[in-house]
Amino acid sequence: MLEGGEPLYLEDASQAPEALFFSGRPSRAAYLGVPLRDAEGRVLGVLSADTAEQGGGLLPEDRHLLLALAEAAGAAIARLEALRKAQGEAERFRALAELSARLEALEDPEAILKEAMEALWRISGFQMALFSEATPEGLWTRVVTGEPPEAWLTQVRHERQPLKRGLMGQALLTGEALYAPSYPDHPLALPERVALGLKSAAHMPVGLFGRTVGVLSLLDFRRAYREDPLPLLGFAARRLERALEKAQTLQQLRQTREEALKGLGVALEYRDLETAGHTERVTALALRLAEELGLGEPALTELRLGAYLHDLGKLAIPDPILKKPGKLSPEEWERMKAHAILGEEMAQRLGFLPPATLEVIRHHHERWDGSGYPDGLAGEAIPLLARIFALADVYDALTSERPYKPAWSREEALAEIERQAGRQFDPELARAFVRQLREGYGG
């Protein structure tokens, strides 16, 4: 009946060799089976009635009633199935909308890929989701989420799949999505993946700025799928592309902007009496100490930008004062000290520098004991990044030759920093800075 899809009525089921009786003993009984269908006519099951307990036959009105019940039950089941499907689709669209919002808020490409793969795995129902990046050496798995079999992980960890091989390679080559609900039966199936038990796979090419850069994939080693996942995969791929393009554009803008700021810092060396390479040296020294202290990437970026622009205010200091080889008069010294405030004001006008960077520019001449300038801050009231940079700036000044002084040796400069710990410098930072430099030189 399931195969034929037609009602079956037996006046005496005991005469049917395929009939089974729960009592184990065949007896004269009528049987009526009516297929239950969904809205598309697919058979969902069978509604049955028999007279095995009471014997006798089924009246025509009983048979008509059962047919009507089967039709009503099929319609109800179809409505429930449609409701379940609609609810599932609504939940899927809600999850995709949330994914879009999360991707828009991210700026790191790696974080974007991980977020997209995690969401795609949860929404799709597939065993795993992954992004494979196209390189000259082949496709390599960059991000994978879900429950990948260990044998698969071992296999892909040591390989670069040729760009033109398999379904994934075909998707990359043609720019078209591919879905293999029964992977072993697909003509492009890779024997090594079939051997691992891959049941179904879907692949969607991902492009950036008009160039295909990788493939978004859904894999399952447990079962084959009937529902086409390509619409979902396509939606996720387009959102991923948009987020990655935005992140790449922002990254390029930041790099260009940072190179410009670094160039400005280097240009200041030519106007001041700084030796060539001062900006790069103090930046490297400050970042090295900050990294040892465990500061994260945002703080390192803020410090790096502050190091580039720490003497920006000297652009407003007249040459006779800035380049004076001898001792400055009290009036000249007051003008010179103003460069810290002037530098902060000039940097603020750029409009994009973080507050911590502005603090480095303003406060890198403050002293731990409160005798520095421009605000006379003391102790931990001095921003941390400014305290870090002050050590690098003074050390480089001491070890560099100037028209008014010879260069100090490394050990002389470190000894001076030790003497000034607790007066000019944060004592803990000074100890870490000195230790770092001595260990770095094998001292």
PDB file of C-alpha atoms in Angstrom, residues 121-268:
ATOM      1  CA  TRP A 121      27.346  25.089  11.191  1.00  0.00           C
ATOM      2  CA  ARG A 122      24.633  25.721  13.790  1.00  0.00           C
ATOM      3  CA  ILE A 123      22.034  26.896  11.263  1.00  0.00           C
ATOM      4  CA  SER A 124      22.621  24.309   8.539  1.00  0.00           C
ATOM      5  CA  GLY A 125      22.445  21.103  10.547  1.00  0.00           C
ATOM      6  CA  PHE A 126      25.508  19.771   8.726  1.00  0.00           C
ATOM      7  CA  GLN A 127      28.255  18.072  10.683  1.00  0.00           C
ATOM      8  CA  MET A 128      30.807  20.772   9.916  1.00  0.00           C
ATOM      9  CA  ALA A 129      31.366  24.091   8.156  1.00  0.00           C
ATOM     10  CA  LEU A 130      34.691  25.293   6.813  1.00  0.00           C
ATOM     11  CA  PHE A 131      36.405  27.964   4.763  1.00  0.00           C
ATOM     12  CA  SER A 132      39.214  26.900   2.434  1.00  0.00           C
ATOM     13  CA  GLU A 133      41.555  29.581   1.124  1.00  0.00           C
ATOM     14  CA  ALA A 134      43.009  29.472  -2.383  1.00  0.00           C
ATOM     15  CA  THR A 135      46.806  29.802  -2.440  1.00  0.00           C
ATOM     16  CA  PRO A 136      49.354  29.186  -5.224  1.00  0.00           C
ATOM     17  CA  GLU A 137      50.093  25.826  -3.563  1.00  0.00           C
ATOM     18  CA  GLY A 138      46.424  24.788  -3.501  1.00  0.00           C
ATOM     19  CA  LEU A 139      43.374  24.977  -1.253  1.00  0.00           C
ATOM     20  CA  TRP A 140      44.034  24.815   2.480  1.00  0.00           C
ATOM     21  CA  THR A 141      41.530  24.674   5.312  1.00  0.00           C
ATOM     22  CA  ARG A 142      41.791  27.991   7.141  1.00  0.00           C
ATOM     23  CA  VAL A 143      38.812  27.768   9.515  1.00  0.00           C
ATOM     24  CA  VAL A 144      36.682  24.770  10.481  1.00  0.00           C
ATOM     25  CA  THR A 145      33.839  24.489  13.003  1.00  0.00           C
ATOM     26  CA  GLY A 146      31.501  21.725  14.048  1.00  0.00           C
ATOM     27  CA  GLU A 147      32.354  18.108  14.740  1.00  0.00           C
ATOM     28  CA  PRO A 148      34.929  17.069  12.128  1.00  0.00           C
ATOM     29  CA  PRO A 149      36.099  13.440  12.252  1.00  0.00           C
ATOM     30  CA  GLU A 150      39.648  13.076  13.536  1.00  0.00           C
ATOM     31  CA  ALA A 151      40.648  11.134  10.414  1.00  0.00           C
ATOM     32  CA  TRP A 152      39.514  14.055   8.236  1.00  0.00           C
ATOM     33  CA  LEU A 153      41.448  16.553  10.359  1.00  0.00           C
ATOM     34  CA  THR A 154      44.566  14.428  10.069  1.00  0.00           C
ATOM     35  CA  GLN A 155      44.163  14.201   6.297  1.00  0.00           C
ATOM     36  CA  VAL A 156      43.601  17.911   5.575  1.00  0.00           C
ATOM     37  CA  ARG A 157      46.203  19.062   8.096  1.00  0.00           C
ATOM     38  CA  HIS A 158      48.970  17.721   5.891  1.00  0.00           C
ATOM     39  CA  GLU A 159      47.672  18.554   2.432  1.00  0.00           C
ATOM     40  CA  ARG A 160      47.018  21.332  -0.019  1.00  0.00           C
ATOM     41  CA  GLN A 161      44.215  20.210  -2.310  1.00  0.00           C
ATOM     42  CA  PRO A 162      45.015  21.023  -5.967  1.00  0.00           C
ATOM     43  CA  LEU A 163      42.977  24.008  -7.121  1.00  0.00           C
ATOM     44  CA  LYS A 164      41.237  22.136  -9.958  1.00  0.00           C
ATOM     45  CA  ARG A 165      40.512  18.861  -8.140  1.00  0.00           C
ATOM     46  CA  GLY A 166      37.228  17.652  -6.675  1.00  0.00           C
ATOM     47  CA  LEU A 167      33.958  19.470  -6.098  1.00  0.00           C
ATOM     48  CA  MET A 168      35.689  22.184  -4.118  1.00  0.00           C
ATOM     49  CA  GLY A 169      38.189  22.797  -6.895  1.00  0.00           C
ATOM     50  CA  GLN A 170      35.389  22.858  -9.464  1.00  0.00           C
ATOM     51  CA  ALA A 171      33.489  25.463  -7.449  1.00  0.00           C
ATOM     52  CA  LEU A 172      36.637  27.564  -7.239  1.00  0.00           C
ATOM     53  CA  LEU A 173      37.409  27.147 -10.941  1.00  0.00           C
ATOM     54  CA  THR A 174      33.929  27.890 -12.299  1.00  0.00           C
ATOM     55  CA  GLY A 175      32.707  30.300  -9.646  1.00  0.00           C
ATOM     56  CA  GLU A 176      29.530  28.216  -9.326  1.00  0.00           C
ATOM     57  CA  ALA A 177      28.071  26.486  -6.276  1.00  0.00           C
ATOM     58  CA  LEU A 178      27.959  22.682  -6.122  1.00  0.00           C
ATOM     59  CA  TYR A 179      25.865  20.363  -3.971  1.00  0.00           C
ATOM     60  CA  ALA A 180      26.357  16.609  -3.721  1.00  0.00           C
ATOM     61  CA  PRO A 181      23.600  15.155  -1.487  1.00  0.00           C
ATOM     62  CA  SER A 182      25.149  11.720  -2.079  1.00  0.00           C
ATOM     63  CA  TYR A 183      28.838  12.527  -2.262  1.00  0.00           C
ATOM     64  CA  PRO A 184      30.155   9.042  -3.197  1.00  0.00           C
ATOM     65  CA  ASP A 185      27.929   9.028  -6.299  1.00  0.00           C
ATOM     66  CA  HIS A 186      29.168  12.358  -7.638  1.00  0.00           C
ATOM     67  CA  PRO A 187      31.596  12.085 -10.599  1.00  0.00           C
ATOM     68  CA  LEU A 188      33.960  14.642  -8.997  1.00  0.00           C
ATOM     69  CA  ALA A 189      34.056  12.905  -5.609  1.00  0.00           C
ATOM     70  CA  LEU A 190      37.595  12.480  -4.260  1.00  0.00           C
ATOM     71  CA  PRO A 191      38.433   8.830  -3.472  1.00  0.00           C
ATOM     72  CA  GLU A 192      40.241   9.793  -0.264  1.00  0.00           C
ATOM     73  CA  ARG A 193      37.134  11.625   1.003  1.00  0.00           C
ATOM     74  CA  VAL A 194      34.879   8.717   0.037  1.00  0.00           C
ATOM     75  CA  ALA A 195      37.223   6.407   1.940  1.00  0.00           C
ATOM     76  CA  LEU A 196      36.749   8.588   5.030  1.00  0.00           C
ATOM     77  CA  GLY A 197      32.980   8.166   4.730  1.00  0.00           C
ATOM     78  CA  LEU A 198      31.924  11.595   3.449  1.00  0.00           C
ATOM     79  CA  LYS A 199      28.183  11.369   2.762  1.00  0.00           C
ATOM     80  CA  SER A 200      27.235  14.848   1.514  1.00  0.00           C
ATOM     81  CA  ALA A 201      28.954  18.107   0.620  1.00  0.00           C
ATOM     82  CA  ALA A 202      28.021  21.605  -0.518  1.00  0.00           C
ATOM     83  CA  HIS A 203      30.509  24.194  -1.785  1.00  0.00           C
ATOM     84  CA  MET A 204      30.084  27.913  -2.477  1.00  0.00           C
ATOM     85  CA  PRO A 205      32.889  30.087  -3.958  1.00  0.00           C
ATOM     86  CA  VAL A 206      33.771  33.256  -2.033  1.00  0.00           C
ATOM     87  CA  GLY A 207      35.068  36.337  -3.820  1.00  0.00           C
ATOM     88  CA  LEU A 208      36.664  39.588  -2.712  1.00  0.00           C
ATOM     89  CA  PHE A 209      36.611  42.633  -4.961  1.00  0.00           C
ATOM     90  CA  GLY A 210      35.729  40.499  -7.982  1.00  0.00           C
ATOM     91  CA  ARG A 211      38.358  37.801  -7.402  1.00  0.00           C
ATOM     92  CA  THR A 212      37.563  34.304  -6.074  1.00  0.00           C
ATOM     93  CA  VAL A 213      39.680  33.745  -2.970  1.00  0.00           C
ATOM     94  CA  GLY A 214      38.266  30.584  -1.421  1.00  0.00           C
ATOM     95  CA  VAL A 215      35.367  28.203  -0.900  1.00  0.00           C
ATOM     96  CA  LEU A 216      32.720  27.995   1.809  1.00  0.00           C
ATOM     97  CA  SER A 217      31.744  24.365   2.481  1.00  0.00           C
ATOM     98  CA  LEU A 218      29.291  22.221   4.437  1.00  0.00           C
ATOM     99  CA  LEU A 219      30.249  18.566   4.970  1.00  0.00           C
ATOM    100  CA  ASP A 220      28.561  15.621   6.637  1.00  0.00           C
ATOM    101  CA  PHE A 221      30.004  12.171   7.300  1.00  0.00           C
ATOM    102  CA  ARG A 222      26.856  10.910   9.041  1.00  0.00           C
ATOM    103  CA  ARG A 223      24.068  11.099   6.467  1.00  0.00           C
ATOM    104  CA  ALA A 224      23.073  12.343   3.043  1.00  0.00           C
ATOM    105  CA  TYR A 225      20.824  15.398   2.807  1.00  0.00           C
ATOM    106  CA  ARG A 226      17.742  15.956   0.681  1.00  0.00           C
ATOM    107  CA  GLU A 227      17.157  19.642   1.403  1.00  0.00           C
ATOM    108  CA  ASP A 228      19.277  21.876  -0.816  1.00  0.00           C
ATOM    109  CA  PRO A 229      21.605  23.956   1.428  1.00  0.00           C
ATOM    110  CA  LEU A 230      22.873  26.195  -1.395  1.00  0.00           C
ATOM    111  CA  PRO A 231      20.439  29.097  -0.733  1.00  0.00           C
ATOM    112  CA  LEU A 232      21.636  29.216   2.871  1.00  0.00           C
ATOM    113  CA  LEU A 233      25.254  28.839   1.809  1.00  0.00           C
ATOM    114  CA  GLY A 234      24.877  31.579  -0.789  1.00  0.00           C
ATOM    115  CA  PHE A 235      23.369  33.994   1.723  1.00  0.00           C
ATOM    116  CA  ALA A 236      26.190  33.333   4.186  1.00  0.00           C
ATOM    117  CA  ALA A 237      28.835  33.676   1.465  1.00  0.00           C
ATOM    118  CA  ARG A 238      27.529  37.085   0.352  1.00  0.00           C
ATOM    119  CA  ARG A 239      27.471  38.390   3.930  1.00  0.00           C
ATOM    120  CA  LEU A 240      30.937  36.981   4.510  1.00  0.00           C
ATOM    121  CA  GLU A 241      32.252  38.652   1.359  1.00  0.00           C
ATOM    122  CA  ARG A 242      30.824  42.008   2.382  1.00  0.00           C
ATOM    123  CA  ALA A 243      32.304  41.785   5.883  1.00  0.00           C
ATOM    124  CA  LEU A 244      35.733  40.681   4.618  1.00  0.00           C
ATOM    125  CA  GLU A 245      35.837  43.422   1.977  1.00  0.00           C
ATOM    126  CA  LYS A 246      34.997  46.009   4.605  1.00  0.00           C
ATOM    127  CA  ALA A 247      37.647  44.633   6.982  1.00  0.00           C
ATOM    128  CA  GLN A 248      40.285  44.557   4.250  1.00  0.00           C
ATOM    129  CA  THR A 249      39.485  48.124   3.209  1.00  0.00           C
ATOM    130  CA  LEU A 250      39.708  49.323   6.811  1.00  0.00           C
ATOM    131  CA  GLN A 251      42.974  47.461   7.284  1.00  0.00           C
ATOM    132  CA  GLN A 252      44.458  49.070   4.181  1.00  0.00           C
ATOM    133  CA  LEU A 253      43.292  52.502   5.323  1.00  0.00           C
ATOM    134  CA  ARG A 254      44.854  51.964   8.744  1.00  0.00           C
ATOM    135  CA  GLN A 255      48.120  50.819   7.222  1.00  0.00           C
ATOM    136  CA  THR A 256      48.229  53.806   4.887  1.00  0.00           C
ATOM    137  CA  ARG A 257      47.367  56.164   7.722  1.00  0.00           C
ATOM    138  CA  GLU A 258      49.948  54.631  10.040  1.00  0.00           C
ATOM    139  CA  GLU A 259      52.656  54.823   7.388  1.00  0.00           C
ATOM    140  CA  ALA A 260      51.824  58.500   6.929  1.00  0.00           C
ATOM    141  CA  LEU A 261      52.086  59.132  10.683  1.00  0.00           C
ATOM    142  CA  LYS A 262      55.349  57.236  10.845  1.00  0.00           C
ATOM    143  CA  GLY A 263      56.647  59.302   7.931  1.00  0.00           C
ATOM    144  CA  LEU A 264      55.723  62.464   9.819  1.00  0.00           C
ATOM    145  CA  GLY A 265      57.635  61.245  12.856  1.00  0.00           C
ATOM    146  CA  VAL A 266      60.706  60.518  10.751  1.00  0.00           C
ATOM    147  CA  ALA A 267      60.417  63.939   9.090  1.00  0.00           C
ATOM    148  CA  LEU A 268      60.505  65.573  12.531  1.00  0.00           C
TER     149      LEU A 268
END
